[in-house]
Amino acid sequence: MIPIQNNCKQLAKFYLGATGAAWELKCVSTVSSLFQPICLPPKDATLKKDEPTSKSQKLFSELGIVRQSSPGLFTLTPLGVRSLEKLVKIVDEELKNVGCQKLQLPILTAGNLWKKTGRWESTGLELLTVKDRHGRDYVLSPTHEEAITDLVAYLPQLTHKQLPLKLYQITSKFRDEIKPRFGLLRSREFTMKDLYTFDKTVETAQQTYELVCKAYDTIFQRLNTPFVKVAGSTGNIGGLSSHEYHFPSSIGEDDLRLCPFCHFGTNAELSPLDACTKCGSANMKATKGIEVAHTFLLGTKYSQVLNAFFSSDDGTRSVCQMGCYGIGISRILAASVEVLATDSEIRWPKLIAPYSVCVVAPKGGSKEESAIALAHFVASQIDQMKPFTQDVILDDRSTTTIGKKLIEAKRMGYPFIVVVGRKSMEQVPLVELYDLTKNTQNLFTVAQLFDYLKMSES
């Protein structure tokens, strides 16, 4: 058999012409080297009382994307981390566009700050706390209003010229759930983006609030997963007003009311009425939702108590008007799959799939074995093609059939699956492309495949 490297160079000359002489086989990610602890249940297995009942938890666990380490605590494998990092990149981009700056606060917050704001008592048993060796109280923070306000309060000279100030982080948060369930949808440790803003007046704080909400709209529009924005309760966070972002789903824990005419929506805990409070329509529709983001116009609840002041242009000191804005990063991974997947196959928002393209190579020793070099060539070329750079995985397992590889790739929900198989042995080699974003299947020459992928992202 001709070595893959040499065979690929010949293919490069055939498909790329003169440029093929300078072509080199680039390293792409491979399934054979991937840490993916797949755990498929036996065919005759029955669901136990304490086993997962949500699609996302079932699929993530079976396909080795997320593994439960103990109730409410989960390990993300490399595939889960790739998806999470892609989502973080989207959030970073959109928050940067509206002038937000990223920082990182300690996960532990001094308990005395929570006692000053009253949340040490009001949060209740969900608040995870620890004591150090000196007996001092600390909070394993579920949110960081106290910590960020304390930081701003100790700035030596915060002036009106520095406002609005928009600071955010993406870190682990903790909540002592009495009954964790549905995997990443309700866990004890979770990844959250929390943004805190500081303004001069109520009016400028409202402007900042609307600006951040537009950024949130853009984030969810880019994910291309159905979502709704509804008026929500300020709850334990407090403040003047708040809005929630939900993925509509029967598994959701929130009851929502949506107006089909003016598109106003509200959480039922805020307003269980069947009539729209905005347009008066009596046809509010009830639905369930998975909350994936929440925004709050806080006012001075934290800044007044923790002394976050700024110097006005006339030299007087005024209290900062605040806002806080959360996005459940790890929850979105599960919630989007919950909404888009089938019972047996993951479907990701295309931008956060662990890999955008999976190239399926023939089994070693099979009739199609000589096309293995073509699979390596195709994977390497796509991996150098924008926007798929370093976003291609090659299923190079030598003892697994093409059919089984294809089934597993579909279950994983890779948006584009390229199969190099029997048709690739013809005089003009053809490859199969499964476009899961459109639910289509086509036969292409290699050149046509490259053109299709380029067009799909234009």
PDB file of C-alpha atoms in Angstrom, residues 121-391:
ATOM      1  CA  GLU A 121     -29.813  35.337  55.448  1.00  0.00           C
ATOM      2  CA  SER A 122     -32.220  35.878  52.516  1.00  0.00           C
ATOM      3  CA  THR A 123     -30.555  33.431  50.120  1.00  0.00           C
ATOM      4  CA  GLY A 124     -31.300  30.545  52.434  1.00  0.00           C
ATOM      5  CA  LEU A 125     -29.951  27.006  52.352  1.00  0.00           C
ATOM      6  CA  GLU A 126     -28.924  27.190  48.687  1.00  0.00           C
ATOM      7  CA  LEU A 127     -25.982  29.382  49.708  1.00  0.00           C
ATOM      8  CA  LEU A 128     -22.810  27.284  50.022  1.00  0.00           C
ATOM      9  CA  THR A 129     -20.550  28.660  52.746  1.00  0.00           C
ATOM     10  CA  VAL A 130     -17.221  27.684  54.309  1.00  0.00           C
ATOM     11  CA  LYS A 131     -15.081  28.795  57.243  1.00  0.00           C
ATOM     12  CA  ASP A 132     -11.330  29.214  57.103  1.00  0.00           C
ATOM     13  CA  ARG A 133      -8.971  28.135  59.914  1.00  0.00           C
ATOM     14  CA  HIS A 134      -9.514  31.468  61.646  1.00  0.00           C
ATOM     15  CA  GLY A 135     -13.276  31.009  61.744  1.00  0.00           C
ATOM     16  CA  ARG A 136     -14.003  33.625  59.080  1.00  0.00           C
ATOM     17  CA  ASP A 137     -17.037  33.035  56.847  1.00  0.00           C
ATOM     18  CA  TYR A 138     -16.808  32.813  53.070  1.00  0.00           C
ATOM     19  CA  VAL A 139     -19.370  32.274  50.323  1.00  0.00           C
ATOM     20  CA  LEU A 140     -18.849  29.951  47.373  1.00  0.00           C
ATOM     21  CA  SER A 141     -20.385  32.606  45.197  1.00  0.00           C
ATOM     22  CA  PRO A 142     -23.547  31.937  43.174  1.00  0.00           C
ATOM     23  CA  THR A 143     -23.265  35.561  41.970  1.00  0.00           C
ATOM     24  CA  HIS A 144     -20.764  38.363  42.573  1.00  0.00           C
ATOM     25  CA  GLU A 145     -22.733  41.564  43.195  1.00  0.00           C
ATOM     26  CA  GLU A 146     -21.110  42.068  46.595  1.00  0.00           C
ATOM     27  CA  ALA A 147     -17.589  41.305  45.383  1.00  0.00           C
ATOM     28  CA  ILE A 148     -17.677  43.587  42.325  1.00  0.00           C
ATOM     29  CA  THR A 149     -19.306  46.440  44.228  1.00  0.00           C
ATOM     30  CA  ASP A 150     -16.674  46.161  46.951  1.00  0.00           C
ATOM     31  CA  LEU A 151     -13.973  46.334  44.274  1.00  0.00           C
ATOM     32  CA  VAL A 152     -15.416  49.486  42.733  1.00  0.00           C
ATOM     33  CA  ALA A 153     -16.033  51.043  46.151  1.00  0.00           C
ATOM     34  CA  TYR A 154     -12.309  50.880  46.941  1.00  0.00           C
ATOM     35  CA  LEU A 155     -11.175  52.591  43.748  1.00  0.00           C
ATOM     36  CA  PRO A 156      -9.308  55.685  44.973  1.00  0.00           C
ATOM     37  CA  GLN A 157     -10.864  58.194  42.579  1.00  0.00           C
ATOM     38  CA  LEU A 158     -13.787  56.944  40.504  1.00  0.00           C
ATOM     39  CA  THR A 159     -15.042  59.898  38.485  1.00  0.00           C
ATOM     40  CA  HIS A 160     -18.075  60.488  36.290  1.00  0.00           C
ATOM     41  CA  LYS A 161     -15.749  60.411  33.268  1.00  0.00           C
ATOM     42  CA  GLN A 162     -15.054  56.708  33.888  1.00  0.00           C
ATOM     43  CA  LEU A 163     -18.743  55.807  33.790  1.00  0.00           C
ATOM     44  CA  PRO A 164     -20.476  53.777  32.528  1.00  0.00           C
ATOM     45  CA  LEU A 165     -18.222  51.005  33.781  1.00  0.00           C
ATOM     46  CA  LYS A 166     -19.037  47.529  32.435  1.00  0.00           C
ATOM     47  CA  LEU A 167     -17.123  44.628  34.022  1.00  0.00           C
ATOM     48  CA  TYR A 168     -17.779  40.927  33.534  1.00  0.00           C
ATOM     49  CA  GLN A 169     -16.333  37.485  34.116  1.00  0.00           C
ATOM     50  CA  ILE A 170     -17.014  33.891  33.071  1.00  0.00           C
ATOM     51  CA  THR A 171     -16.368  31.553  35.987  1.00  0.00           C
ATOM     52  CA  SER A 172     -17.743  28.686  38.051  1.00  0.00           C
ATOM     53  CA  LYS A 173     -20.671  29.458  40.340  1.00  0.00           C
ATOM     54  CA  PHE A 174     -22.144  27.350  43.140  1.00  0.00           C
ATOM     55  CA  ARG A 175     -25.605  26.639  44.481  1.00  0.00           C
ATOM     56  CA  ASP A 176     -26.546  23.947  46.997  1.00  0.00           C
ATOM     57  CA  GLU A 177     -29.462  22.537  45.037  1.00  0.00           C
ATOM     58  CA  ILE A 178     -31.729  20.439  47.220  1.00  0.00           C
ATOM     59  CA  LYS A 179     -32.428  18.159  44.256  1.00  0.00           C
ATOM     60  CA  PRO A 180     -30.053  18.559  41.298  1.00  0.00           C
ATOM     61  CA  ARG A 181     -31.581  17.225  38.102  1.00  0.00           C
ATOM     62  CA  PHE A 182     -31.433  17.243  34.325  1.00  0.00           C
ATOM     63  CA  GLY A 183     -27.648  17.342  34.252  1.00  0.00           C
ATOM     64  CA  LEU A 184     -26.238  20.757  33.371  1.00  0.00           C
ATOM     65  CA  LEU A 185     -29.713  22.295  33.453  1.00  0.00           C
ATOM     66  CA  ARG A 186     -29.778  22.328  37.253  1.00  0.00           C
ATOM     67  CA  SER A 187     -26.471  21.527  38.914  1.00  0.00           C
ATOM     68  CA  ARG A 188     -24.536  22.481  42.036  1.00  0.00           C
ATOM     69  CA  GLU A 189     -21.588  23.917  40.098  1.00  0.00           C
ATOM     70  CA  PHE A 190     -22.119  25.722  36.816  1.00  0.00           C
ATOM     71  CA  THR A 191     -20.351  28.117  34.459  1.00  0.00           C
ATOM     72  CA  MET A 192     -21.903  31.565  34.240  1.00  0.00           C
ATOM     73  CA  LYS A 193     -21.137  34.868  32.597  1.00  0.00           C
ATOM     74  CA  ASP A 194     -21.930  37.682  35.031  1.00  0.00           C
ATOM     75  CA  LEU A 195     -21.677  41.326  33.996  1.00  0.00           C
ATOM     76  CA  TYR A 196     -21.968  44.302  36.357  1.00  0.00           C
ATOM     77  CA  THR A 197     -22.455  47.893  35.242  1.00  0.00           C
ATOM     78  CA  PHE A 198     -22.037  51.194  37.071  1.00  0.00           C
ATOM     79  CA  ASP A 199     -23.689  54.410  35.867  1.00  0.00           C
ATOM     80  CA  LYS A 200     -24.200  58.022  36.936  1.00  0.00           C
ATOM     81  CA  THR A 201     -27.975  58.279  36.821  1.00  0.00           C
ATOM     82  CA  VAL A 202     -31.091  56.144  36.557  1.00  0.00           C
ATOM     83  CA  GLU A 203     -31.473  57.371  32.966  1.00  0.00           C
ATOM     84  CA  THR A 204     -27.951  56.393  31.884  1.00  0.00           C
ATOM     85  CA  ALA A 205     -28.295  53.067  33.720  1.00  0.00           C
ATOM     86  CA  GLN A 206     -31.450  52.396  31.697  1.00  0.00           C
ATOM     87  CA  GLN A 207     -29.559  53.204  28.489  1.00  0.00           C
ATOM     88  CA  THR A 208     -26.798  50.777  29.472  1.00  0.00           C
ATOM     89  CA  TYR A 209     -29.439  48.173  30.320  1.00  0.00           C
ATOM     90  CA  GLU A 210     -31.000  48.459  26.861  1.00  0.00           C
ATOM     91  CA  LEU A 211     -27.558  48.307  25.210  1.00  0.00           C
ATOM     92  CA  VAL A 212     -26.647  45.076  27.034  1.00  0.00           C
ATOM     93  CA  CYS A 213     -30.052  43.559  26.259  1.00  0.00           C
ATOM     94  CA  LYS A 214     -29.418  44.212  22.554  1.00  0.00           C
ATOM     95  CA  ALA A 215     -26.092  42.388  22.891  1.00  0.00           C
ATOM     96  CA  TYR A 216     -27.950  39.495  24.512  1.00  0.00           C
ATOM     97  CA  ASP A 217     -30.419  39.472  21.623  1.00  0.00           C
ATOM     98  CA  THR A 218     -27.503  39.236  19.190  1.00  0.00           C
ATOM     99  CA  ILE A 219     -25.882  36.380  21.136  1.00  0.00           C
ATOM    100  CA  PHE A 220     -29.046  34.290  21.010  1.00  0.00           C
ATOM    101  CA  GLN A 221     -29.738  35.195  17.388  1.00  0.00           C
ATOM    102  CA  ARG A 222     -26.246  33.963  16.479  1.00  0.00           C
ATOM    103  CA  LEU A 223     -26.966  30.676  18.257  1.00  0.00           C
ATOM    104  CA  ASN A 224     -30.067  30.357  16.049  1.00  0.00           C
ATOM    105  CA  THR A 225     -32.010  28.548  18.761  1.00  0.00           C
ATOM    106  CA  PRO A 226     -35.620  29.644  19.402  1.00  0.00           C
ATOM    107  CA  PHE A 227     -35.733  31.994  22.392  1.00  0.00           C
ATOM    108  CA  VAL A 228     -38.094  34.420  24.082  1.00  0.00           C
ATOM    109  CA  LYS A 229     -37.471  37.444  26.296  1.00  0.00           C
ATOM    110  CA  VAL A 230     -39.974  38.001  29.100  1.00  0.00           C
ATOM    111  CA  ALA A 231     -40.430  40.302  32.070  1.00  0.00           C
ATOM    112  CA  GLY A 232     -39.240  38.550  35.206  1.00  0.00           C
ATOM    113  CA  SER A 233     -39.148  38.849  38.966  1.00  0.00           C
ATOM    114  CA  THR A 234     -36.153  40.531  40.592  1.00  0.00           C
ATOM    115  CA  GLY A 235     -36.216  37.841  43.314  1.00  0.00           C
ATOM    116  CA  ASN A 236     -33.288  37.570  45.712  1.00  0.00           C
ATOM    117  CA  ILE A 237     -31.013  39.651  43.438  1.00  0.00           C
ATOM    118  CA  GLY A 238     -33.317  42.644  43.838  1.00  0.00           C
ATOM    119  CA  GLY A 239     -33.506  45.866  41.881  1.00  0.00           C
ATOM    120  CA  LEU A 240     -35.992  47.933  39.898  1.00  0.00           C
ATOM    121  CA  SER A 241     -36.823  45.571  37.023  1.00  0.00           C
ATOM    122  CA  SER A 242     -35.579  42.463  35.241  1.00  0.00           C
ATOM    123  CA  HIS A 243     -35.961  40.367  32.102  1.00  0.00           C
ATOM    124  CA  GLU A 244     -35.402  36.677  31.466  1.00  0.00           C
ATOM    125  CA  TYR A 245     -34.306  34.856  28.316  1.00  0.00           C
ATOM    126  CA  HIS A 246     -35.783  31.385  27.826  1.00  0.00           C
ATOM    127  CA  PHE A 247     -35.563  28.505  25.386  1.00  0.00           C
ATOM    128  CA  PRO A 248     -39.181  27.278  25.121  1.00  0.00           C
ATOM    129  CA  SER A 249     -39.243  23.607  26.141  1.00  0.00           C
ATOM    130  CA  SER A 250     -41.661  21.223  27.825  1.00  0.00           C
ATOM    131  CA  ILE A 251     -38.909  20.295  30.286  1.00  0.00           C
ATOM    132  CA  GLY A 252     -38.527  23.906  31.405  1.00  0.00           C
ATOM    133  CA  GLU A 253     -39.238  24.773  35.015  1.00  0.00           C
ATOM    134  CA  ASP A 254     -40.665  28.242  34.371  1.00  0.00           C
ATOM    135  CA  ASP A 255     -44.252  28.958  33.342  1.00  0.00           C
ATOM    136  CA  LEU A 256     -44.379  31.732  30.751  1.00  0.00           C
ATOM    137  CA  ARG A 257     -47.163  33.805  29.217  1.00  0.00           C
ATOM    138  CA  LEU A 258     -46.557  35.048  25.668  1.00  0.00           C
ATOM    139  CA  CYS A 259     -48.700  37.472  23.664  1.00  0.00           C
ATOM    140  CA  PRO A 260     -48.990  36.391  19.983  1.00  0.00           C
ATOM    141  CA  PHE A 261     -49.946  39.928  18.922  1.00  0.00           C
ATOM    142  CA  CYS A 262     -47.472  42.368  20.489  1.00  0.00           C
ATOM    143  CA  HIS A 263     -44.945  39.630  21.443  1.00  0.00           C
ATOM    144  CA  PHE A 264     -44.778  40.817  25.036  1.00  0.00           C
ATOM    145  CA  GLY A 265     -43.999  38.047  27.486  1.00  0.00           C
ATOM    146  CA  THR A 266     -43.878  37.556  31.224  1.00  0.00           C
ATOM    147  CA  ASN A 267     -42.965  34.905  33.741  1.00  0.00           C
ATOM    148  CA  ALA A 268     -46.154  33.625  35.356  1.00  0.00           C
ATOM    149  CA  GLU A 269     -44.669  34.162  38.819  1.00  0.00           C
ATOM    150  CA  LEU A 270     -44.657  37.879  38.002  1.00  0.00           C
ATOM    151  CA  SER A 271     -48.056  37.983  36.290  1.00  0.00           C
ATOM    152  CA  PRO A 272     -50.222  34.825  36.002  1.00  0.00           C
ATOM    153  CA  LEU A 273     -52.966  36.747  34.242  1.00  0.00           C
ATOM    154  CA  ASP A 274     -54.188  35.504  30.853  1.00  0.00           C
ATOM    155  CA  ALA A 275     -54.533  39.060  29.521  1.00  0.00           C
ATOM    156  CA  CYS A 276     -51.559  40.928  28.080  1.00  0.00           C
ATOM    157  CA  THR A 277     -50.644  43.888  30.268  1.00  0.00           C
ATOM    158  CA  LYS A 278     -49.103  45.676  27.284  1.00  0.00           C
ATOM    159  CA  CYS A 279     -51.727  45.476  24.526  1.00  0.00           C
ATOM    160  CA  GLY A 280     -54.724  44.111  26.436  1.00  0.00           C
ATOM    161  CA  SER A 281     -55.099  40.942  24.370  1.00  0.00           C
ATOM    162  CA  ALA A 282     -56.924  38.165  26.198  1.00  0.00           C
ATOM    163  CA  ASN A 283     -55.114  35.440  24.262  1.00  0.00           C
ATOM    164  CA  MET A 284     -51.840  35.086  26.140  1.00  0.00           C
ATOM    165  CA  LYS A 285     -50.321  31.692  25.355  1.00  0.00           C
ATOM    166  CA  ALA A 286     -48.910  29.503  28.116  1.00  0.00           C
ATOM    167  CA  THR A 287     -45.610  27.694  27.582  1.00  0.00           C
ATOM    168  CA  LYS A 288     -42.735  26.241  29.574  1.00  0.00           C
ATOM    169  CA  GLY A 289     -39.253  27.708  29.332  1.00  0.00           C
ATOM    170  CA  ILE A 290     -35.652  26.940  30.300  1.00  0.00           C
ATOM    171  CA  GLU A 291     -34.135  30.133  31.660  1.00  0.00           C
ATOM    172  CA  VAL A 292     -30.726  30.735  30.066  1.00  0.00           C
ATOM    173  CA  ALA A 293     -30.107  34.392  30.895  1.00  0.00           C
ATOM    174  CA  HIS A 294     -31.359  37.091  33.265  1.00  0.00           C
ATOM    175  CA  THR A 295     -30.851  40.858  33.348  1.00  0.00           C
ATOM    176  CA  PHE A 296     -31.470  43.194  36.305  1.00  0.00           C
ATOM    177  CA  LEU A 297     -31.640  46.957  36.671  1.00  0.00           C
ATOM    178  CA  LEU A 298     -30.390  47.073  40.248  1.00  0.00           C
ATOM    179  CA  GLY A 299     -30.516  50.724  41.194  1.00  0.00           C
ATOM    180  CA  THR A 300     -28.513  51.340  44.393  1.00  0.00           C
ATOM    181  CA  LYS A 301     -29.301  48.183  46.372  1.00  0.00           C
ATOM    182  CA  TYR A 302     -25.625  47.169  46.568  1.00  0.00           C
ATOM    183  CA  SER A 303     -23.780  50.405  45.837  1.00  0.00           C
ATOM    184  CA  GLN A 304     -25.469  52.294  48.672  1.00  0.00           C
ATOM    185  CA  VAL A 305     -24.750  49.657  51.310  1.00  0.00           C
ATOM    186  CA  LEU A 306     -21.181  48.980  50.149  1.00  0.00           C
ATOM    187  CA  ASN A 307     -20.310  52.634  49.471  1.00  0.00           C
ATOM    188  CA  ALA A 308     -19.713  52.546  45.712  1.00  0.00           C
ATOM    189  CA  PHE A 309     -19.602  56.291  44.948  1.00  0.00           C
ATOM    190  CA  PHE A 310     -18.228  58.415  42.118  1.00  0.00           C
ATOM    191  CA  SER A 311     -17.206  62.061  41.908  1.00  0.00           C
ATOM    192  CA  SER A 312     -19.542  64.258  39.872  1.00  0.00           C
ATOM    193  CA  ASP A 313     -18.299  67.061  37.616  1.00  0.00           C
ATOM    194  CA  ASP A 314     -18.964  69.558  40.428  1.00  0.00           C
ATOM    195  CA  GLY A 315     -16.856  67.539  42.868  1.00  0.00           C
ATOM    196  CA  THR A 316     -19.747  66.078  44.867  1.00  0.00           C
ATOM    197  CA  ARG A 317     -19.923  62.337  45.536  1.00  0.00           C
ATOM    198  CA  SER A 318     -22.930  60.367  44.263  1.00  0.00           C
ATOM    199  CA  VAL A 319     -23.898  56.727  44.598  1.00  0.00           C
ATOM    200  CA  CYS A 320     -23.508  54.525  41.486  1.00  0.00           C
ATOM    201  CA  GLN A 321     -26.554  53.167  39.693  1.00  0.00           C
ATOM    202  CA  MET A 322     -25.989  49.474  38.958  1.00  0.00           C
ATOM    203  CA  GLY A 323     -27.115  46.697  36.659  1.00  0.00           C
ATOM    204  CA  CYS A 324     -26.251  42.994  36.607  1.00  0.00           C
ATOM    205  CA  TYR A 325     -26.594  40.549  33.749  1.00  0.00           C
ATOM    206  CA  GLY A 326     -26.155  36.780  33.791  1.00  0.00           C
ATOM    207  CA  ILE A 327     -25.878  34.130  31.080  1.00  0.00           C
ATOM    208  CA  GLY A 328     -25.839  30.452  32.007  1.00  0.00           C
ATOM    209  CA  ILE A 329     -22.977  29.287  29.811  1.00  0.00           C
ATOM    210  CA  SER A 330     -22.983  25.600  30.761  1.00  0.00           C
ATOM    211  CA  ARG A 331     -26.780  25.620  30.937  1.00  0.00           C
ATOM    212  CA  ILE A 332     -26.994  26.856  27.339  1.00  0.00           C
ATOM    213  CA  LEU A 333     -25.007  23.805  26.185  1.00  0.00           C
ATOM    214  CA  ALA A 334     -27.650  21.522  27.652  1.00  0.00           C
ATOM    215  CA  ALA A 335     -30.679  23.711  26.961  1.00  0.00           C
ATOM    216  CA  SER A 336     -29.879  24.179  23.260  1.00  0.00           C
ATOM    217  CA  VAL A 337     -29.433  20.432  22.807  1.00  0.00           C
ATOM    218  CA  GLU A 338     -32.616  19.837  24.791  1.00  0.00           C
ATOM    219  CA  VAL A 339     -34.518  21.992  22.308  1.00  0.00           C
ATOM    220  CA  LEU A 340     -32.832  20.922  19.045  1.00  0.00           C
ATOM    221  CA  ALA A 341     -31.946  17.226  19.530  1.00  0.00           C
ATOM    222  CA  THR A 342     -33.949  14.120  18.791  1.00  0.00           C
ATOM    223  CA  ASP A 343     -34.218  11.365  21.384  1.00  0.00           C
ATOM    224  CA  SER A 344     -31.234   9.571  19.869  1.00  0.00           C
ATOM    225  CA  GLU A 345     -29.154  12.240  18.105  1.00  0.00           C
ATOM    226  CA  ILE A 346     -27.635  15.504  19.313  1.00  0.00           C
ATOM    227  CA  ARG A 347     -28.295  18.625  17.306  1.00  0.00           C
ATOM    228  CA  TRP A 348     -26.146  21.613  18.225  1.00  0.00           C
ATOM    229  CA  PRO A 349     -26.428  25.264  17.378  1.00  0.00           C
ATOM    230  CA  LYS A 350     -23.961  25.156  14.494  1.00  0.00           C
ATOM    231  CA  LEU A 351     -21.577  27.698  15.993  1.00  0.00           C
ATOM    232  CA  ILE A 352     -20.995  25.696  19.182  1.00  0.00           C
ATOM    233  CA  ALA A 353     -20.767  22.124  17.887  1.00  0.00           C
ATOM    234  CA  PRO A 354     -17.525  20.596  19.238  1.00  0.00           C
ATOM    235  CA  TYR A 355     -16.322  20.153  15.649  1.00  0.00           C
ATOM    236  CA  SER A 356     -18.021  21.614  12.595  1.00  0.00           C
ATOM    237  CA  VAL A 357     -16.898  18.872  10.200  1.00  0.00           C
ATOM    238  CA  CYS A 358     -16.361  15.150  10.688  1.00  0.00           C
ATOM    239  CA  VAL A 359     -14.604  13.250   7.893  1.00  0.00           C
ATOM    240  CA  VAL A 360     -15.281   9.507   7.952  1.00  0.00           C
ATOM    241  CA  ALA A 361     -12.438   7.363   6.602  1.00  0.00           C
ATOM    242  CA  PRO A 362     -12.779   3.725   5.441  1.00  0.00           C
ATOM    243  CA  LYS A 363     -12.006   0.806   7.721  1.00  0.00           C
ATOM    244  CA  GLY A 364      -8.542  -0.675   7.449  1.00  0.00           C
ATOM    245  CA  GLY A 365      -8.514  -3.901   5.420  1.00  0.00           C
ATOM    246  CA  SER A 366     -11.839  -3.106   3.744  1.00  0.00           C
ATOM    247  CA  LYS A 367     -12.463  -2.861  -0.002  1.00  0.00           C
ATOM    248  CA  GLU A 368     -12.300   0.908   0.337  1.00  0.00           C
ATOM    249  CA  GLU A 369      -8.975   0.897   2.182  1.00  0.00           C
ATOM    250  CA  SER A 370      -7.125   2.616  -0.646  1.00  0.00           C
ATOM    251  CA  ALA A 371      -9.378   5.669  -0.172  1.00  0.00           C
ATOM    252  CA  ILE A 372      -8.023   6.285   3.329  1.00  0.00           C
ATOM    253  CA  ALA A 373      -5.455   8.688   1.860  1.00  0.00           C
ATOM    254  CA  LEU A 374      -8.274  10.647   0.229  1.00  0.00           C
ATOM    255  CA  ALA A 375     -10.009  10.990   3.621  1.00  0.00           C
ATOM    256  CA  HIS A 376      -6.792  12.362   5.144  1.00  0.00           C
ATOM    257  CA  PHE A 377      -6.390  14.772   2.256  1.00  0.00           C
ATOM    258  CA  VAL A 378      -9.983  16.012   2.442  1.00  0.00           C
ATOM    259  CA  ALA A 379      -9.826  16.482   6.215  1.00  0.00           C
ATOM    260  CA  SER A 380      -6.533  18.346   6.009  1.00  0.00           C
ATOM    261  CA  GLN A 381      -7.777  20.664   3.255  1.00  0.00           C
ATOM    262  CA  ILE A 382     -11.032  21.550   5.032  1.00  0.00           C
ATOM    263  CA  ASP A 383      -9.069  22.131   8.235  1.00  0.00           C
ATOM    264  CA  GLN A 384      -7.131  24.873   6.432  1.00  0.00           C
ATOM    265  CA  MET A 385     -10.291  26.441   5.026  1.00  0.00           C
ATOM    266  CA  LYS A 386     -11.923  29.377   6.780  1.00  0.00           C
ATOM    267  CA  PRO A 387     -14.040  29.217   8.917  1.00  0.00           C
ATOM    268  CA  PHE A 388     -13.233  25.538   9.565  1.00  0.00           C
ATOM    269  CA  THR A 389      -9.624  26.064  10.646  1.00  0.00           C
ATOM    270  CA  GLN A 390      -8.786  23.590  13.426  1.00  0.00           C
ATOM    271  CA  ASP A 391     -12.471  22.635  13.497  1.00  0.00           C
TER     272      ASP A 391
END
